[in-house]
CSV table of C-alpha atoms in Angstrom, one decimal:
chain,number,residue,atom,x,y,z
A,15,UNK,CA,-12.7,21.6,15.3
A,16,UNK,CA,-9.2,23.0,15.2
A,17,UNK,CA,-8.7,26.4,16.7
A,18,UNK,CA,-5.2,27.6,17.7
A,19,UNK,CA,-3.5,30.7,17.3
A,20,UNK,CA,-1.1,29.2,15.3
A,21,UNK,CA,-3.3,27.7,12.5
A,22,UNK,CA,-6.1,29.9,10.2
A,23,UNK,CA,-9.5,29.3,11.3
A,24,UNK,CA,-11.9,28.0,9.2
A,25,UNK,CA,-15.4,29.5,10.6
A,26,UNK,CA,-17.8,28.4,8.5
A,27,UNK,CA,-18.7,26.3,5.7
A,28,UNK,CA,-20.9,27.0,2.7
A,29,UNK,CA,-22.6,25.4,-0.1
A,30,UNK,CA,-24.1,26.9,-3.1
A,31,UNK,CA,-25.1,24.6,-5.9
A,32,UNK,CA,-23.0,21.6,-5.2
A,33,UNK,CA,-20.0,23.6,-4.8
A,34,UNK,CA,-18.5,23.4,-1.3
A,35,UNK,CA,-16.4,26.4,0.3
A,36,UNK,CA,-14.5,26.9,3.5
A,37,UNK,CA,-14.7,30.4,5.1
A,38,UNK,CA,-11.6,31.4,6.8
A,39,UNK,CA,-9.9,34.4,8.9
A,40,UNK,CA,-8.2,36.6,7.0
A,41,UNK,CA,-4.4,37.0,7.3
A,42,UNK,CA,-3.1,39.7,6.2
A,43,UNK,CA,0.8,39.2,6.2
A,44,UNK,CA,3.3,37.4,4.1
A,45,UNK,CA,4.1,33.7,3.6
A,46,UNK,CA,7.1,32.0,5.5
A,47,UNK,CA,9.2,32.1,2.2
A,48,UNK,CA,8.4,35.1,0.9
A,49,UNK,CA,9.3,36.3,5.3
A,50,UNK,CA,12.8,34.3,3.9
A,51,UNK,CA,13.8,36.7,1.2
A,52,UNK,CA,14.9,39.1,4.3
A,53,UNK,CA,17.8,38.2,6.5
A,54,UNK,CA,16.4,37.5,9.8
A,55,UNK,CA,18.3,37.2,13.2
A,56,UNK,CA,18.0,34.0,14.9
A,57,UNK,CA,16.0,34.6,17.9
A,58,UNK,CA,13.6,35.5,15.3
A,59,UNK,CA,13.9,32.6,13.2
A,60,UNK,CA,13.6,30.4,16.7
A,61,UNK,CA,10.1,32.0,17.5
A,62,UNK,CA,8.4,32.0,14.2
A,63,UNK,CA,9.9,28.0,14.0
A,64,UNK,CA,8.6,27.5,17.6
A,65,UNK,CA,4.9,29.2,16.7
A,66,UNK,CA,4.7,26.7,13.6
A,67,UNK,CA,5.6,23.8,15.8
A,68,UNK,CA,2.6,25.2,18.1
A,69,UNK,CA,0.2,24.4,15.2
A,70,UNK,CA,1.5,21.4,14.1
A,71,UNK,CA,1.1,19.7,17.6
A,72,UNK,CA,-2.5,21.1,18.1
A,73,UNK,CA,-3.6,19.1,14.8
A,74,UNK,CA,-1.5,16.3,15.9
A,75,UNK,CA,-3.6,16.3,19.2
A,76,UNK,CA,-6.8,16.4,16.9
A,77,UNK,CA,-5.3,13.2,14.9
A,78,UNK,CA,-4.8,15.1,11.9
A,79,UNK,CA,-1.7,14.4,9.6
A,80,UNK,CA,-0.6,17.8,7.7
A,81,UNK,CA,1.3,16.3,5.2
A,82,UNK,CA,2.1,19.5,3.1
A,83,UNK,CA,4.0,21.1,5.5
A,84,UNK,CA,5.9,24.0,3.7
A,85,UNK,CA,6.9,27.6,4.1
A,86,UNK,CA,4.7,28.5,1.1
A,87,UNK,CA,1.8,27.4,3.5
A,88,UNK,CA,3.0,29.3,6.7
A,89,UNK,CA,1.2,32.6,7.2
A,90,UNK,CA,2.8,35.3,9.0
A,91,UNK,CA,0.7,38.3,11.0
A,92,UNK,CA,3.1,41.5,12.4
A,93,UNK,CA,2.4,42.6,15.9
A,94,UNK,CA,4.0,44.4,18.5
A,95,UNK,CA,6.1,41.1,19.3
A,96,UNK,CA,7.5,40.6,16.5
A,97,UNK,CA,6.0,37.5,14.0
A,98,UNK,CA,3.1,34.9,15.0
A,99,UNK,CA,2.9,32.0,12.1
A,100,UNK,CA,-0.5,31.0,11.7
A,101,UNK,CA,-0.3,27.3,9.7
A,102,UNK,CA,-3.0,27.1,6.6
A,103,UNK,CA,-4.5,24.7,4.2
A,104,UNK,CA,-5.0,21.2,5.7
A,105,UNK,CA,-6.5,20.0,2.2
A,106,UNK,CA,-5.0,17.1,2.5
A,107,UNK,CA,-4.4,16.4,5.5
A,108,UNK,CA,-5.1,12.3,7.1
A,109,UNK,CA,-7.1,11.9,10.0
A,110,UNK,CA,-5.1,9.1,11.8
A,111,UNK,CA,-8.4,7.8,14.1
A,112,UNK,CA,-10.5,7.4,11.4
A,113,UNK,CA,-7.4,5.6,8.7
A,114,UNK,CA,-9.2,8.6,6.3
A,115,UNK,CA,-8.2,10.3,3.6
A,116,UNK,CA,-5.5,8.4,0.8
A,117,UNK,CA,-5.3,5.4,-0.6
A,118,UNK,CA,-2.6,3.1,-0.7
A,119,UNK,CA,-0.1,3.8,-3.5
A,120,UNK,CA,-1.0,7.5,-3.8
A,121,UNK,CA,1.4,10.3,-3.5
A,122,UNK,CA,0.6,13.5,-2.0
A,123,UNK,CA,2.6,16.6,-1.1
A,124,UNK,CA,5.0,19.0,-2.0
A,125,UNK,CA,8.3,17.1,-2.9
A,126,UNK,CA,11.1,18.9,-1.0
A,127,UNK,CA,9.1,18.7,2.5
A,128,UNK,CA,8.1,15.0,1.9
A,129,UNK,CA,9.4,12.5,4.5
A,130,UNK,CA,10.7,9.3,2.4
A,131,UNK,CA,7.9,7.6,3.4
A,132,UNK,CA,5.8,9.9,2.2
A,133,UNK,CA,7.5,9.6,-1.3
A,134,UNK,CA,6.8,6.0,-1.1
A,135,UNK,CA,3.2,5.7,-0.1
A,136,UNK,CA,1.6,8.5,1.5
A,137,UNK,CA,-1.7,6.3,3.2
A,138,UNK,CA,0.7,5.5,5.9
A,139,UNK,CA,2.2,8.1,7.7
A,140,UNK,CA,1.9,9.5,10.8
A,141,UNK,CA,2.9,12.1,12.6
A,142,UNK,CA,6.7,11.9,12.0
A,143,UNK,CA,6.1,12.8,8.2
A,144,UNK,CA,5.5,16.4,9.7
A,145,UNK,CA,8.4,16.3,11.6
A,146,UNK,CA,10.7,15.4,8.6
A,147,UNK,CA,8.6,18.7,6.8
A,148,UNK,CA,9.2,20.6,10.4
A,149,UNK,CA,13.2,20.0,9.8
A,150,UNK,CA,13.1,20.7,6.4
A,151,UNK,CA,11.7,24.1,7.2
A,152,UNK,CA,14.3,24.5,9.3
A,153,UNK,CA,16.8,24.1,7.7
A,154,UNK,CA,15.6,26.5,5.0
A,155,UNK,CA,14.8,29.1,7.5
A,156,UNK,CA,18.6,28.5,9.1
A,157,UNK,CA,20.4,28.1,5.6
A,158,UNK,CA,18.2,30.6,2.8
A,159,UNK,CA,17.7,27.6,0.7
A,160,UNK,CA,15.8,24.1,0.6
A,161,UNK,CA,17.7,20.9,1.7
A,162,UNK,CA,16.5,19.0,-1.3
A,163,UNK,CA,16.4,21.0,-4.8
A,164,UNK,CA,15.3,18.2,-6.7
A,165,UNK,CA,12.1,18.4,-8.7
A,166,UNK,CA,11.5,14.5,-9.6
A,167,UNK,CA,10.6,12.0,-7.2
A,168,UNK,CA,13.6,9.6,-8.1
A,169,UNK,CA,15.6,12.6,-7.3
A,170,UNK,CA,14.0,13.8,-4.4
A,171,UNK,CA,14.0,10.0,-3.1
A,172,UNK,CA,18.0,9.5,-4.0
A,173,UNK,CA,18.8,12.7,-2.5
A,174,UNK,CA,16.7,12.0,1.1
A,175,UNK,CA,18.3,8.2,1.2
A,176,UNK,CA,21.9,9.5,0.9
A,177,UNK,CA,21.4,12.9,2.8
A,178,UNK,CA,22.5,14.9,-0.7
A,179,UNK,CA,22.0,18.4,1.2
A,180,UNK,CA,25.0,20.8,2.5
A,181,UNK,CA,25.6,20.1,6.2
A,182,UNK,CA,23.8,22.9,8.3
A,183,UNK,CA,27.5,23.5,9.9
A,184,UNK,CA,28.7,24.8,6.5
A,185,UNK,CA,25.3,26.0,5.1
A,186,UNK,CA,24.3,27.6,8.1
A,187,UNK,CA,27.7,28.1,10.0
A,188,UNK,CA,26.9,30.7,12.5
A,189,UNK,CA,23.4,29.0,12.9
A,190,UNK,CA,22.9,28.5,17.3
A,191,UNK,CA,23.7,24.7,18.1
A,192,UNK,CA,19.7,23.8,19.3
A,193,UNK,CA,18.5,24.7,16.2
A,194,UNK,CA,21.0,23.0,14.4
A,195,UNK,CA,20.5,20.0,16.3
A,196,UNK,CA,16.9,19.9,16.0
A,197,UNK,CA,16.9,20.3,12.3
A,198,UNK,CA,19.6,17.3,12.3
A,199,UNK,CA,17.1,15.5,14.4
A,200,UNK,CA,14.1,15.9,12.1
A,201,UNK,CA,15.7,14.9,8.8
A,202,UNK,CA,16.2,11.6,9.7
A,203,UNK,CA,15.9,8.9,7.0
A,204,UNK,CA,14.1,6.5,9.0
A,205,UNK,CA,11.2,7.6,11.0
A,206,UNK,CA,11.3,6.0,13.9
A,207,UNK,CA,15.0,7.8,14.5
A,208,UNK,CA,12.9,11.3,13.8
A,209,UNK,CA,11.7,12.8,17.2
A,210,UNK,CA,8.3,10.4,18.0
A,211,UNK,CA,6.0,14.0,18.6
A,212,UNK,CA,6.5,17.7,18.4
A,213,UNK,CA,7.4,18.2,21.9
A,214,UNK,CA,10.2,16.0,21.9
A,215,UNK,CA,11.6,17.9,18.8
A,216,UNK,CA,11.1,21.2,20.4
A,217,UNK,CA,12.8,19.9,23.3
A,218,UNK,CA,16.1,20.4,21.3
A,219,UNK,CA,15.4,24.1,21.3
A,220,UNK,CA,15.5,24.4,25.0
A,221,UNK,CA,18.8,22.0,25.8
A,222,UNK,CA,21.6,24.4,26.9
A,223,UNK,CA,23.4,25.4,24.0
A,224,UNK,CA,26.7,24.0,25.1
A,225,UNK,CA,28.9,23.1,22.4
A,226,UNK,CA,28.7,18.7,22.1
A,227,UNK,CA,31.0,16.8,21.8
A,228,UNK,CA,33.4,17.1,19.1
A,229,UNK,CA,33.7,20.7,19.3
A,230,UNK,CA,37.2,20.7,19.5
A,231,UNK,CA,36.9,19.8,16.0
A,232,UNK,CA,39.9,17.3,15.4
A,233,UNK,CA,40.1,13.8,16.5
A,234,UNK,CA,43.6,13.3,16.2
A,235,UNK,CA,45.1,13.7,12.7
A,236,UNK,CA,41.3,14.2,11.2
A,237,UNK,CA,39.8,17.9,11.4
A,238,UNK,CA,36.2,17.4,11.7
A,239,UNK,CA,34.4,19.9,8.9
A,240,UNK,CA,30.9,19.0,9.3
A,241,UNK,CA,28.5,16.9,11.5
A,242,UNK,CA,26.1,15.2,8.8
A,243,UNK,CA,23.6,13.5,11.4
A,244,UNK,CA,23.5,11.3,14.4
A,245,UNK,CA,22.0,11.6,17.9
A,246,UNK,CA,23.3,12.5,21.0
A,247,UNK,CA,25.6,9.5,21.9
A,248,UNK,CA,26.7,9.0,18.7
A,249,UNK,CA,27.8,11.7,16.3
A,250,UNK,CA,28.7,11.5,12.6
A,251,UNK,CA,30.8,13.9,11.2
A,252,UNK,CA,32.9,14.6,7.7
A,253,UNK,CA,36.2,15.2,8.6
A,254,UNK,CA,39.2,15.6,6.9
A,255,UNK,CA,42.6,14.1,6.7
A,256,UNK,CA,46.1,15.3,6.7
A,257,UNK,CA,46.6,14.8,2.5
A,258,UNK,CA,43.3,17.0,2.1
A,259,UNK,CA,41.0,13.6,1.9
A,260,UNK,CA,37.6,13.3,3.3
A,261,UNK,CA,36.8,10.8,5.5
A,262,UNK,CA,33.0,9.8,7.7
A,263,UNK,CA,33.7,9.5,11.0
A,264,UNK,CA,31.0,8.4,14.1
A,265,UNK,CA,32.0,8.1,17.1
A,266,UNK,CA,30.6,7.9,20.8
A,267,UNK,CA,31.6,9.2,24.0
A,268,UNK,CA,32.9,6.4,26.7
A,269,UNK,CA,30.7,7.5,29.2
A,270,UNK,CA,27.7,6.3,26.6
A,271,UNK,CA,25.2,3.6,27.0
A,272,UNK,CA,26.5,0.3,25.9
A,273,UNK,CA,24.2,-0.1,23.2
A,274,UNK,CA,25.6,3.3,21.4
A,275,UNK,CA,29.3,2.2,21.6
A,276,UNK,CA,28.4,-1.1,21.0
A,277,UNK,CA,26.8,0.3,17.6
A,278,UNK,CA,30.0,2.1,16.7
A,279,UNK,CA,32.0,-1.0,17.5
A,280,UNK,CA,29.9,-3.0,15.2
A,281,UNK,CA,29.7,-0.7,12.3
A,282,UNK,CA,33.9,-0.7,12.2
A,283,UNK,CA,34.1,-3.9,12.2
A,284,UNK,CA,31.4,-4.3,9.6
A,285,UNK,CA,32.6,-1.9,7.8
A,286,UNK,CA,29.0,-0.8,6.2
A,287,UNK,CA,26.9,2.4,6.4
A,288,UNK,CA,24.1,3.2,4.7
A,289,UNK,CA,25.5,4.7,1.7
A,290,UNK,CA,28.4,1.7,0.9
A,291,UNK,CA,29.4,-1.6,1.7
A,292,UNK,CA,32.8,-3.1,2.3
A,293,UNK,CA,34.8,0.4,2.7
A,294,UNK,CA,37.6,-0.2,5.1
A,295,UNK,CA,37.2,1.2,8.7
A,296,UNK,CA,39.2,1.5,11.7
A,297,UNK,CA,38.0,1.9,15.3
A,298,UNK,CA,40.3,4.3,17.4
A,299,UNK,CA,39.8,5.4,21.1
A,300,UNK,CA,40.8,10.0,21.2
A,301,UNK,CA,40.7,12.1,24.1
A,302,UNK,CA,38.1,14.9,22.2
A,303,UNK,CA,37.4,18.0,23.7
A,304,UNK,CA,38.2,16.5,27.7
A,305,UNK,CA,36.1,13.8,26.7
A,306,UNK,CA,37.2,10.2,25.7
A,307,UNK,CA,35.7,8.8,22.7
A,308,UNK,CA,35.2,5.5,20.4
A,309,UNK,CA,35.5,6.6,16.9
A,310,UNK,CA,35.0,4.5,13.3
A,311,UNK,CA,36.7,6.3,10.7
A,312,UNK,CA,36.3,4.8,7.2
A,313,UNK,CA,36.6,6.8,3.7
A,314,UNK,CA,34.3,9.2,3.0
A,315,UNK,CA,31.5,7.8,0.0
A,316,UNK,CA,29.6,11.7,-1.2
């Protein structure tokens, strides 16, 4: 029931002494990762990401749940237009209509492309699971290398929960701002701060690539290194300070809604993020790139 360009066809099924076997087009091209060993420009990396995204959406429109989303699963076919990626093997994908497929406890998937909650119980995800797998393969395709290298779940888990990966601005430094972004966007710990569908995440790909703000890259005395997550209001960035220190730093533009500067507000007076409690904070108020913004600073915890 799912035909798209950007997925492998199964045609047929067959059976042959209780044995069951799909028949599927042929593709004759390289995976995404083995596609990775080359250097790649970034238009190029945009329309191969955009053409995976394609498939993904037209099994989401179908109710199906990929759930082992990874570059090893990608397909690639050469043609006069460069690259079309053609996503494969939906063994184990959930048909969300039906509640099919897992039951509760049970872990399925490929551990660096698993959304947390995918680690934790994979009968209940939706379709944001793929999204975290969509920004993970992103950020491989922008930085050469997988976001998470560990090989354990406890590992993979700790290392999702505290955002253990390089920054995309220093692992990917010349990578174009949208795609940054959207990765950013996708590897969100908590899924309902992921983009809710497909189309909202590719919508990152077509803002104008203006710099945002922060790209001045120094609020005051602080030099700000790398942006580590956030949204559009409100930014969080590593930054360091004059004596070489690192500190975390979000902040939010005046013009914001009141909820996101309220946020900001609340968290310095707090004094809490999600990786620490109690570390001292301070809320300042910087002209940033012609722009005025609230900013917490508090010490950086790795």
């Amino acid at each position: 029931m799912l035909a798209h360009p950007n997925v492998v066809r199964v045609t047929d099924v067959v059976r042959d002494h209780g044995r069951v076997g799909l028949v599927m087009e042929y593709v004759n091209g390289p995976t995404l990762d083995q596609w990775l060993r080359e250097r790649w420009s970034a238009p190029a990396i945009e329309s191969i990401f955009r053409g995976i995204c394609a498939g993904v959406r037209a099994a989401h429109a179908r109710g199906l749940v990929r759930r082992d989303l990874k570059p090893a699963n990608v397909l690639l076919v050469h043609n006069e237009g460069g690259w079309t990626p053609k996503v494969s093997d939906f063994g184990i994908a959930r048909v969300l209509a039906e509640g099919q497929g897992t039951r509760t406890g049970t872990m399925l998937g490929t551990l660096r492309y698993m959304a947390p909650e995918q680690l934790r119980d994979a009968s209940r995800v939706d379709q944001r699971a793929d999204i975290w797998a969509l920004g993970c393969i992103l950020y491989e395709m922008l930085a050469r290398k997988p976001a998470i290298e560990s090989a354990d779940v406890l590992g993979a888990y700790d290392a999702v929960r505290s955002r253990a990966w390089q920054p995309l601005a220093m692992a990917a430094a010349n990578a174009p701002i949208c795609l940054v972004r959207a990765a950013e966007a996708a590897m969100q710990f908590d899924p309902m701060d992921r983009p809710e569908s497909v189309d909202a995440l590719l919508a990152y790909l077509d803002e104008e690539q203006a710099a945002p703000v922060g790209a001045a890259r120094q609020l005051g005395d602080l030099r700000l290194d790398a942006r580590v997550g956030g949204s559009d209001d409100v930014q969080v960035w590593r930054a360091i300070r004059p004596d070489g220190a690192f500190a975390l730093v979000k902040m939010a533009p005046t013009r914001a809604d009141a909820l996101s500067l309220a946020r900001v507000q609340r968290e310095a007076r707090l004094g809490t993020n999600s990786s620490a409690r109690g570390v001292p904070a301070e809320l300042r108020a910087e002209l940033l790139a012609d722009c005025e913004v609230v900013a917490c600073v508090r010490d950086w915890v790795p």
